[in-house]
Short mmCIF file of C-alpha atoms and ligand atoms in Angstrom, two decimals:
data_model
loop_
_atom_site.label_atom_id
_atom_site.label_comp_id
_atom_site.label_asym_id
_atom_site.label_seq_id
_atom_site.Cartn_x
_atom_site.Cartn_y
_atom_site.Cartn_z
CA UNK I 211 -7.78 31.75 -5.97
CA UNK I 212 -4.15 31.88 -7.17
CA UNK I 213 -4.02 35.74 -7.49
CA UNK I 214 -3.82 38.09 -4.75
CA UNK I 215 -6.99 38.90 -2.72
CA UNK I 216 -7.68 42.14 -1.06
CA UNK I 217 -7.14 41.42 2.88
CA UNK I 218 -10.24 41.41 4.80
CA UNK I 219 -9.04 42.86 8.44
CA UNK I 220 -11.47 41.12 11.07
CA UNK I 221 -11.77 42.17 14.96
CA UNK I 222 -13.21 40.29 17.77
CA UNK I 223 -14.18 41.41 21.29
CA UNK I 224 -15.77 40.04 24.73
CA UNK I 225 -19.54 40.85 25.05
CA UNK I 226 -21.14 38.11 27.07
CA UNK I 227 -21.58 34.28 27.08
CA UNK I 228 -22.29 32.30 24.17
CA UNK I 229 -25.41 30.35 23.97
CA UNK I 230 -27.62 28.44 21.39
CA UNK I 231 -27.19 25.57 18.94
CA UNK I 232 -24.23 25.58 16.36
CA UNK I 233 -25.15 23.80 13.11
CA UNK I 234 -21.49 23.07 11.93
CA UNK I 235 -20.85 22.60 8.13
CA UNK I 236 -19.87 19.22 6.50
CA UNK I 237 -16.49 17.78 7.18
CA UNK I 238 -13.81 19.00 4.73
CA UNK I 239 -11.70 15.89 4.41
CA UNK I 240 -14.65 13.78 3.86
CA UNK I 241 -16.24 16.36 1.14
CA UNK I 242 -13.02 16.26 -0.91
CA UNK I 243 -12.96 12.82 -0.87
CA UNK I 244 -16.67 12.23 -1.82
CA UNK I 245 -16.26 14.50 -4.98
CA UNK I 246 -12.93 12.63 -5.86
CA UNK I 247 -14.62 9.02 -5.33
CA UNK I 248 -17.44 9.93 -6.97
CA UNK I 249 -15.71 11.05 -9.99
CA UNK I 250 -13.49 7.80 -9.89
CA UNK I 251 -16.68 5.44 -9.76
CA UNK I 252 -19.22 4.43 -12.10
CA UNK I 253 -22.62 5.69 -12.15
CA UNK I 254 -24.21 8.97 -10.12
CA UNK I 255 -23.10 9.58 -6.57
CA UNK I 256 -25.16 11.69 -4.58
CA UNK I 257 -23.71 13.75 -1.89
CA UNK I 258 -25.49 15.65 0.83
CA UNK I 259 -24.14 17.91 3.41
CA UNK I 260 -21.15 19.11 1.35
CA UNK I 261 -18.96 21.66 2.72
CA UNK I 262 -19.32 24.82 0.46
CA UNK I 263 -15.87 26.03 1.47
CA UNK I 264 -13.65 27.43 -1.43
CA UNK I 265 -11.12 24.46 -0.94
CA UNK I 266 -14.09 21.93 -1.73
CA UNK I 267 -15.60 24.13 -4.49
CA UNK I 268 -12.05 23.97 -6.17
CA UNK I 269 -11.89 20.43 -6.20
CA UNK I 270 -15.59 20.02 -7.49
CA UNK I 271 -14.36 22.21 -10.42
CA UNK I 272 -11.13 20.17 -10.94
CA UNK I 273 -13.15 16.73 -10.92
CA UNK I 274 -15.21 18.47 -13.82
CA UNK I 275 -11.95 19.39 -15.67
CA UNK I 276 -10.84 15.71 -15.42
CA UNK I 277 -14.14 14.67 -17.17
CA UNK I 278 -16.69 14.09 -14.29
CA UNK I 279 -20.15 15.71 -14.42
CA UNK I 280 -20.57 17.41 -11.18
CA UNK I 281 -24.12 19.05 -10.66
CA UNK I 282 -24.85 21.53 -7.52
CA UNK I 283 -28.28 21.05 -6.58
CA UNK I 284 -28.10 23.63 -3.90
CA UNK I 285 -27.85 23.59 -0.14
CA UNK I 286 -24.87 21.18 -0.24
CA UNK I 287 -26.52 18.66 -2.35
CA UNK I 288 -24.42 17.68 -5.17
CA UNK I 289 -24.35 14.84 -7.68
CA UNK I 290 -21.22 13.45 -9.36
CA UNK I 291 -21.56 11.33 -12.56
CA UNK I 292 -18.03 9.62 -12.51
CA UNK I 293 -15.82 8.20 -15.28
CA UNK I 294 -14.51 5.01 -13.50
CA UNK I 295 -11.31 3.98 -12.21
CA UNK I 296 -8.53 5.03 -15.13
CA UNK I 297 -11.28 7.17 -16.87
CA UNK I 298 -10.00 10.86 -16.35
CA UNK I 299 -9.53 13.05 -19.22
CA UNK I 300 -6.83 15.27 -19.66
CA UNK I 301 -7.87 18.81 -18.47
CA UNK I 302 -7.57 21.68 -20.99
CA UNK I 303 -6.20 24.17 -18.65
CA UNK I 304 -4.40 24.87 -15.47
CA UNK I 305 -5.95 23.09 -12.33
CA UNK I 306 -6.11 25.86 -9.72
CA UNK I 307 -6.45 24.36 -6.07
CA UNK I 308 -6.59 27.53 -4.41
CA UNK I 309 -5.58 27.30 -0.68
CA UNK I 310 -6.22 23.49 -0.44
CA UNK I 311 -3.50 21.12 0.33
CA UNK I 312 -5.90 18.21 0.33
CA UNK I 313 -7.27 19.21 -2.72
CA UNK I 314 -4.23 19.11 -4.92
CA UNK I 315 -2.40 16.12 -3.32
CA UNK I 316 -5.44 13.94 -3.54
CA UNK I 317 -6.16 14.92 -6.98
CA UNK I 318 -2.24 14.56 -8.29
CA UNK I 319 -2.43 11.14 -6.68
CA UNK I 320 -5.69 10.29 -8.50
CA UNK I 321 -4.48 11.29 -11.82
CA UNK I 322 -1.23 10.11 -11.49
CA UNK I 323 -1.55 6.74 -12.83
CA UNK I 324 -3.53 7.65 -15.70
CA UNK I 325 -1.96 8.42 -19.02
CA UNK I 326 -2.87 12.24 -19.10
CA UNK I 327 -1.00 15.12 -18.12
CA UNK I 328 -2.08 17.83 -15.89
CA UNK I 329 -0.70 21.30 -14.48
CA UNK I 330 -1.39 22.43 -10.93
CA UNK I 331 -1.12 25.63 -9.09
CA UNK I 332 -2.73 27.55 -6.17
CA UNK I 333 -2.50 30.55 -3.98
CA UNK I 334 0.56 32.02 -2.49
CA UNK I 335 0.17 29.70 0.79
CA UNK I 336 -0.33 26.66 -1.55
CA UNK I 337 2.51 27.43 -3.65
CA UNK I 338 4.92 27.48 -0.88
CA UNK I 339 3.85 24.13 0.56
CA UNK I 340 6.14 21.10 -0.08
CA UNK I 341 4.84 18.73 -2.77
CA UNK I 342 7.86 16.13 -2.91
CA UNK I 343 6.34 14.39 -0.18
CA UNK I 344 3.63 13.32 -2.87
CA UNK I 345 5.67 13.45 -6.10
CA UNK I 346 8.42 11.09 -4.65
CA UNK I 347 6.15 8.39 -4.16
CA UNK I 348 3.93 9.11 -7.04
CA UNK I 349 7.16 8.90 -9.40
CA UNK I 350 7.62 5.30 -8.11
CA UNK I 351 4.21 4.52 -9.86
CA UNK I 352 5.80 5.64 -13.19
CA UNK I 353 4.59 9.32 -12.89
CA UNK I 354 6.69 12.26 -13.48
CA UNK I 355 6.31 15.62 -12.11
CA UNK I 356 8.11 18.99 -13.16
CA UNK I 357 7.54 21.48 -10.45
CA UNK I 358 9.67 24.79 -9.32
CA UNK I 359 12.62 24.31 -7.37
CA UNK I 360 11.82 22.03 -4.17
CA UNK I 361 8.99 20.69 -6.11
CA UNK I 362 6.91 23.87 -5.20
CA UNK I 363 3.62 24.42 -7.45
CA UNK I 364 3.04 25.29 -10.33
CA UNK I 365 3.81 21.75 -11.10
CA UNK I 366 3.00 19.63 -14.17
CA UNK I 367 2.56 15.92 -13.59
CA UNK I 368 3.06 13.34 -16.26
CA UNK I 369 0.84 10.54 -15.53
CA UNK I 370 2.43 6.84 -15.74
CA UNK I 371 1.21 5.07 -18.95
CA UNK I 372 1.32 1.55 -17.42
CA UNK I 373 1.39 2.07 -13.51
CA UNK I 374 2.64 -0.89 -11.62
CA UNK I 375 1.58 -0.99 -7.71
CA UNK I 376 4.05 0.02 -5.09
CA UNK I 377 4.87 -0.50 -1.54
CA UNK I 378 5.63 2.55 0.23
CA UNK I 379 6.87 3.77 3.87
CA UNK I 380 5.42 7.09 4.62
CA UNK I 381 8.27 9.39 6.26
CA UNK I 382 5.50 11.64 7.73
CA UNK I 383 2.12 10.80 9.70
CA UNK I 384 0.30 12.43 6.71
CA UNK I 385 -3.22 11.37 5.56
CA UNK I 386 -2.71 13.37 2.32
CA UNK I 387 0.38 11.24 1.60
CA UNK I 388 -1.46 8.12 2.27
CA UNK I 389 -4.38 9.28 0.47
CA UNK I 390 -2.47 10.42 -2.49
CA UNK I 391 -0.96 6.84 -2.61
CA UNK I 392 -4.07 4.94 -2.26
CA UNK I 393 -5.78 6.97 -5.07
CA UNK I 394 -3.04 6.50 -7.50
CA UNK I 395 -3.00 2.79 -6.46
CA UNK I 396 -6.44 2.51 -7.84
CA UNK I 397 -5.35 2.51 -11.19
CA UNK I 398 -2.03 0.42 -10.84
CA UNK I 399 -1.72 -3.15 -11.64
CA UNK I 400 -1.38 -5.28 -8.52
CA UNK I 401 -1.28 -4.67 -4.66
CA UNK I 402 -0.42 -1.17 -3.42
CA UNK I 403 0.64 -0.99 0.12
CA UNK I 404 1.25 2.13 2.12
CA UNK I 405 2.75 1.90 5.64
CA UNK I 406 2.28 4.74 7.91
CA UNK I 407 4.12 5.42 11.25
CA UNK I 408 1.01 6.37 13.08
CA UNK I 409 -2.57 6.27 12.49
CA UNK I 410 -3.85 9.29 10.44
CA UNK I 411 -7.29 10.10 9.68
CA UNK I 412 -8.73 7.13 7.78
CA UNK I 413 -11.64 8.77 5.60
CA UNK I 414 -10.04 7.62 2.26
CA UNK I 415 -10.07 3.91 3.52
CA UNK I 416 -13.49 3.67 4.97
CA UNK I 417 -14.75 5.36 1.84
CA UNK I 418 -12.82 3.46 -0.60
CA UNK I 419 -14.19 0.33 1.00
CA UNK I 420 -17.81 1.54 0.95
CA UNK I 421 -17.24 2.43 -2.82
CA UNK I 422 -16.44 -1.40 -3.40
CA UNK I 423 -12.53 -1.36 -3.15
CA UNK I 424 -10.83 -4.25 -1.64
CA UNK I 425 -8.69 -2.45 0.94
CA UNK I 426 -7.44 -3.64 4.44
CA UNK I 427 -5.58 -2.07 7.24
CA UNK I 428 -3.18 -4.12 9.40
CA UNK I 429 -1.39 -3.01 12.65
CA UNK I 430 2.05 -4.11 12.22
CA UNK I 431 5.39 -3.53 14.57
CA UNK I 432 6.22 -0.43 12.73
CA UNK I 433 2.70 1.26 12.44
CA UNK I 434 0.00 0.53 10.21
CA UNK I 435 -0.21 -1.25 6.70
CA UNK I 436 -2.96 -0.33 4.36
CA UNK I 437 -3.32 -2.61 1.18
CA UNK I 438 -5.37 -1.75 -1.88
CA UNK I 439 -5.96 -4.10 -4.58
CA UNK I 440 -5.72 -2.38 -7.79
CA UNK I 441 -8.17 -1.86 -10.77
CA UNK I 442 -11.29 -2.24 -8.97
CA UNK I 443 -14.59 -1.18 -10.33
CA UNK I 444 -16.10 1.58 -7.83
CA UNK I 445 -19.75 1.83 -7.59
CA UNK I 446 -21.52 4.98 -7.09
CA UNK I 447 -22.69 5.85 -3.51
CA UNK I 448 -25.04 8.05 -1.66
CA UNK I 449 -22.91 10.09 0.81
CA UNK I 450 -24.16 12.18 3.86
CA UNK I 451 -21.21 14.16 4.84
CA UNK I 452 -20.74 14.21 8.47
CA UNK I 453 -20.23 17.62 10.35
CA UNK I 454 -16.54 18.80 10.80
CA UNK I 455 -14.91 18.39 13.96
CA UNK I 456 -12.11 20.69 12.96
CA UNK I 457 -14.74 23.38 12.38
CA UNK I 458 -16.67 22.30 15.65
CA UNK I 459 -13.44 23.14 17.46
CA UNK I 460 -13.97 26.68 17.29
CA UNK I 461 -17.04 27.29 18.73
CA UNK I 462 -16.55 24.35 21.36
CA UNK I 463 -13.11 26.30 22.24
CA UNK I 464 -14.63 29.84 22.38
CA UNK I 465 -17.54 28.39 24.65
CA UNK I 466 -15.23 27.03 27.07
CA UNK I 467 -13.17 30.21 27.69
CA UNK I 468 -16.11 32.64 27.51
CA UNK I 469 -17.81 32.61 30.95
CA UNK I 470 -21.22 31.59 31.48
CA UNK I 471 -21.52 30.09 28.06
CA UNK I 472 -23.41 26.85 27.15
CA UNK I 473 -23.69 25.61 23.44
CA UNK I 474 -25.18 22.74 21.70
CA UNK I 475 -23.60 21.12 18.59
CA UNK I 476 -25.52 18.12 16.92
CA UNK I 477 -24.07 15.60 14.65
CA UNK I 478 -20.44 16.07 15.08
CA UNK I 479 -17.93 13.64 13.32
CA UNK I 480 -15.92 11.84 16.31
CA UNK I 481 -14.00 9.62 13.96
CA UNK I 482 -11.22 8.63 16.43
CA UNK I 483 -8.72 9.60 14.04
CA UNK I 484 -10.04 13.19 14.26
CA UNK I 485 -11.14 13.60 17.94
CA UNK I 486 -7.79 14.09 19.75
CA UNK I 487 -8.65 17.89 20.64
CA UNK I 488 -12.03 16.62 22.51
CA UNK I 489 -10.05 14.27 24.52
CA UNK I 490 -7.31 16.75 25.31
CA UNK I 491 -9.81 19.40 26.29
CA UNK I 492 -11.75 16.82 28.72
CA UNK I 493 -8.30 16.11 30.37
CA UNK I 494 -7.81 20.04 30.87
CA UNK I 495 -11.04 19.80 32.79
CA UNK I 496 -13.54 20.79 29.95
CA UNK I 497 -17.25 20.20 30.63
CA UNK I 498 -18.06 18.48 27.45
CA UNK I 499 -20.70 16.01 27.25
CA UNK I 500 -21.01 13.52 24.23
CA UNK I 501 -24.85 12.66 23.77
CA UNK I 502 -26.11 10.13 21.30
CA UNK I 503 -23.02 8.46 20.31
CA UNK I 504 -23.91 6.70 16.89
CA UNK I 505 -22.53 5.64 13.56
CA UNK I 506 -23.80 7.64 10.43
CA UNK I 507 -22.69 6.90 6.83
CA UNK I 508 -19.84 4.90 8.43
CA UNK I 509 -18.37 7.53 10.68
CA UNK I 510 -19.10 7.59 14.49
CA UNK I 511 -21.04 11.00 15.18
CA UNK I 512 -22.50 12.47 18.56
CA UNK I 513 -23.98 15.67 19.70
CA UNK I 514 -21.79 17.85 21.96
CA UNK I 515 -23.10 19.85 24.62
CA UNK I 516 -20.37 22.21 26.05
CA UNK I 517 -20.25 24.80 29.22
CA UNK I 518 -17.55 27.10 29.82
CA UNK I 519 -14.88 25.58 32.35
CA UNK I 520 -11.84 26.53 34.36
CA UNK I 521 -9.10 24.60 32.74
CA UNK I 522 -5.75 23.21 33.42
CA UNK I 523 -2.59 22.99 31.35
CA UNK I 524 -1.42 19.63 30.46
CA UNK I 525 1.41 17.90 28.31
CA UNK I 526 -0.66 16.68 25.19
CA UNK I 527 0.82 13.22 24.27
CA UNK I 528 2.72 13.54 21.08
CA UNK I 529 1.04 10.34 19.65
CA UNK I 530 -1.97 12.17 19.67
CA UNK I 531 -0.99 14.70 17.27
CA UNK I 532 -2.44 13.11 14.01
CA UNK I 533 -6.07 13.05 15.50
CA UNK I 534 -5.80 16.67 16.18
CA UNK I 535 -3.34 18.17 13.96
CA UNK I 536 -5.44 21.05 12.59
CA UNK I 537 -6.39 21.97 16.17
CA UNK I 538 -3.55 22.98 17.67
CA UNK I 539 -3.97 26.72 16.69
CA UNK I 540 -7.27 26.71 18.72
CA UNK I 541 -5.74 24.55 21.48
CA UNK I 542 -3.13 26.98 22.11
CA UNK I 543 -5.78 29.82 22.57
CA UNK I 544 -7.45 27.43 24.99
CA UNK I 545 -4.07 27.00 26.73
CA UNK I 546 -3.49 30.45 27.11
CA UNK I 547 -6.57 30.83 29.27
CA UNK I 548 -5.68 27.66 31.36
CA UNK I 549 -4.07 27.55 34.56
CA UNK I 550 -0.62 26.33 34.22
CA UNK I 551 1.39 25.24 31.03
CA UNK I 552 0.24 23.29 28.24
CA UNK I 553 3.21 21.35 26.67
CA UNK I 554 2.41 20.35 22.94
CA UNK I 555 5.25 18.24 21.79
CA UNK I 556 5.86 16.28 18.37
CA UNK I 557 4.06 18.66 16.10
CA UNK I 558 6.45 19.59 13.40
CA UNK I 559 3.94 18.76 10.85
CA UNK I 560 2.41 22.16 11.82
CA UNK I 561 5.55 23.96 10.38
CA UNK I 562 4.21 22.87 6.81
CA UNK I 563 0.53 23.55 6.82
CA UNK I 564 -1.44 26.53 5.19
CA UNK I 565 1.41 28.45 7.17
CA UNK I 566 4.34 27.70 9.50
CA UNK I 567 1.55 27.25 12.42
CA UNK I 568 3.85 27.03 15.05
CA UNK I 569 5.26 30.18 14.36
CA UNK I 570 2.14 31.95 13.59
CA UNK I 571 0.63 30.93 16.78
CA UNK I 572 3.72 31.84 18.92
CA UNK I 573 4.01 35.57 17.52
CA UNK I 574 0.13 36.21 17.62
CA UNK I 575 0.11 34.78 21.09
CA UNK I 576 2.86 37.03 22.09
CA UNK I 577 0.82 40.06 20.54
CA UNK I 578 -1.72 39.32 22.97
CA UNK I 579 0.45 39.23 26.09
CA UNK I 580 0.82 35.55 26.53
CA UNK I 581 4.11 33.78 27.13
CA UNK I 582 5.22 30.86 24.89
CA UNK I 583 8.28 28.82 24.40
CA UNK I 584 8.58 27.43 20.89
CA UNK I 585 10.96 24.76 18.99
CA UNK I 586 11.53 23.05 15.88
CA UNK I 587 8.52 20.52 17.11
CA UNK I 588 7.13 22.00 20.16
CA UNK I 589 5.20 24.86 21.36
CA UNK I 590 4.66 25.48 25.28
CA UNK I 591 1.90 28.02 26.23
CA UNK I 592 1.93 29.56 29.70
CA UNK I 593 -1.73 29.90 30.81
CA UNK I 594 -2.87 33.03 32.07
CA UNK I 595 -5.51 31.63 34.29
CA UNK I 596 -8.54 33.25 32.62
CA UNK I 597 -6.69 36.62 32.29
CA UNK I 598 -5.54 37.15 28.63
CA UNK I 599 -4.74 40.70 27.98
CA UNK I 600 -5.41 40.84 24.08
CA UNK I 601 -5.19 44.12 22.33
CA UNK I 602 -2.87 43.05 19.56
CA UNK I 603 -3.22 42.30 15.73
CA UNK I 604 -2.64 38.61 14.80
CA UNK I 605 -0.85 37.99 11.28
CA UNK I 606 -2.72 34.98 9.72
CA UNK I 607 -0.31 34.16 6.75
CA UNK I 608 -3.69 33.30 4.54
CA UNK I 609 -4.14 30.53 6.99
CA UNK I 610 -7.90 30.11 7.95
CA UNK I 611 -7.37 28.11 11.30
CA UNK I 612 -5.11 31.00 12.54
CA UNK I 613 -7.61 33.79 11.97
CA UNK I 614 -10.37 32.01 13.64
CA UNK I 615 -8.41 31.03 16.60
CA UNK I 616 -7.35 34.68 17.23
CA UNK I 617 -10.83 35.62 16.54
CA UNK I 618 -12.10 33.15 19.48
CA UNK I 619 -9.39 34.57 21.75
CA UNK I 620 -10.44 37.98 21.30
CA UNK I 621 -14.28 36.71 22.56
CA UNK I 622 -12.59 36.29 25.97
CA UNK I 623 -9.59 38.56 26.23
CA UNK I 624 -9.66 41.95 28.32
CA UNK I 625 -9.02 44.00 25.20
CA UNK I 626 -10.62 43.35 21.71
CA UNK I 627 -8.36 41.99 19.20
CA UNK I 628 -7.69 42.16 15.24
CA UNK I 629 -6.43 39.73 12.82
CA UNK I 630 -4.80 41.14 9.52
CA UNK I 631 -6.89 39.20 7.14
CA UNK I 632 -9.92 36.84 7.46
CA UNK I 633 -10.54 35.99 3.81
CA UNK I 634 -8.96 32.37 4.11
CA UNK I 635 -11.65 31.52 6.72
CA UNK I 636 -14.11 30.93 3.60
CA UNK I 637 -11.67 28.15 2.48
CA UNK I 638 -13.30 26.02 5.41
CA UNK I 639 -15.67 27.56 7.44
CA UNK I 640 -17.59 30.12 5.34
CA UNK I 641 -20.12 30.77 7.84
CA UNK I 642 -17.98 31.04 10.79
CA UNK I 643 -18.74 34.69 11.47
CA UNK I 644 -22.50 34.37 11.13
CA UNK I 645 -22.65 31.28 13.11
CA UNK I 646 -20.54 32.75 15.88
CA UNK I 647 -22.75 35.80 15.99
CA UNK I 648 -25.65 33.93 16.18
CA UNK I 649 -24.32 32.54 19.34
CA UNK I 650 -23.70 36.02 20.85
CA UNK I 651 -20.17 36.50 19.68
CA UNK I 652 -18.74 40.06 18.47
CA UNK I 653 -17.05 39.64 15.40
CA UNK I 654 -16.56 42.28 12.59
CA UNK I 655 -14.93 42.62 9.31
C1 S3P G 61 -6.20 16.19 5.67
C2 S3P G 61 -5.06 15.89 6.27
C3 S3P G 61 -3.97 16.60 7.18
C4 S3P G 61 -4.96 17.86 7.55
C5 S3P G 61 -5.65 18.50 6.45
C6 S3P G 61 -6.49 17.62 5.84
C7 S3P G 61 -6.83 15.35 4.89
O1 S3P G 61 -3.07 16.80 6.48
O2 S3P G 61 -3.94 18.71 8.40
O3 S3P G 61 -6.06 19.77 6.84
O4 S3P G 61 -8.04 15.52 4.38
O5 S3P G 61 -6.16 14.31 4.56
P1 S3P G 61 -1.84 15.96 6.56
O6 S3P G 61 -2.33 14.61 6.33
O7 S3P G 61 -0.77 16.14 5.75
O8 S3P G 61 -1.28 15.90 8.13
#
């Protein structure tokens, strides 16, 4: 994925209601972690429902390069024969993580406390994203990193020869920073503590505990302290990957804005550190029923029934941002169809995602005839009460979620819309187009 790929222009238009059942692919965050923790454990981890997105496939390839045996049994069933904590071998070539910030940051963390070196790269988007937020704390373990100016990829990580545990206060609400440190802490001597200001997605903690690590989260005055005992033996597990709420967000939001729609989405992961969008949509007046709430594989899941709805703009509480950080692009599309303003504050992390998502959504929405206000850490969308003009071409900047968000907008706008390049959709939701088409959407490209 590091090279230049030919753009795939795409288009969408309004043709009628969305109806039917949407089987959403496996969760991207859990898929990355299943492969990495499988590789760091002893025995054979069996994974079902793995997301077959390019980001995850790049992580699978990387785990093989570090010495694990990863086998694809077809249809999302994988097995990983792990090398155990501290058992990574040195890759003989550059690790290309494609578009995946999660992949590269978690893998860097996982290898940084082993006495090996590895060089990482990725596509143009990943090569422009900050890595110092990861390399700074990893250097405290004794690792060294040599990247481009500002720590950009390509970057070589020289793993610590004799890593000692650290205590680190994360300056950003980021599960990637937290997870990189916890994975590094696995092979460090002593107790690693990570303090995060706000609770971010907790799949790493849940899964580390499931693999047998001694890990504990305590709420403290300034946030949450997560403490991991170093050098555990992790034991292989059977993992059923829950379905991705961040992917479900697209058909859910499309159904809300396309008149007359009614869709059903079984088995969606509703981990509270991921479900902020659904809370927000319900506050806006969305008709979403959560049926059969249950626990599966240590994660809360439910079946969702969604009907098109008249929505009102709201102010999204800034402290909800970590639980819906990837959903602001599609929320801003929904907001464009709502009545009144939707105010999204405390979202500056969006500026360092696959692209600057505040800027990409603001420019794209303007192209579609929607008024927005933008600041360093906020976006305000002026709702058009169901009447969005459309007709423009949105620039997607190698960002899957920007592409899918605008394609959803085009399903309900007066005029059809185009996106300049949809190829990044394959990184997280490769069946997006066919799934949406099966529900009755018109998406081409
Ligand atoms: C992810 C964490 C989030 C999110 C990303 C996936 C993860 O990033 O945006 O898509 O799996 O840990 P940050 O933790 O940097 O906010």
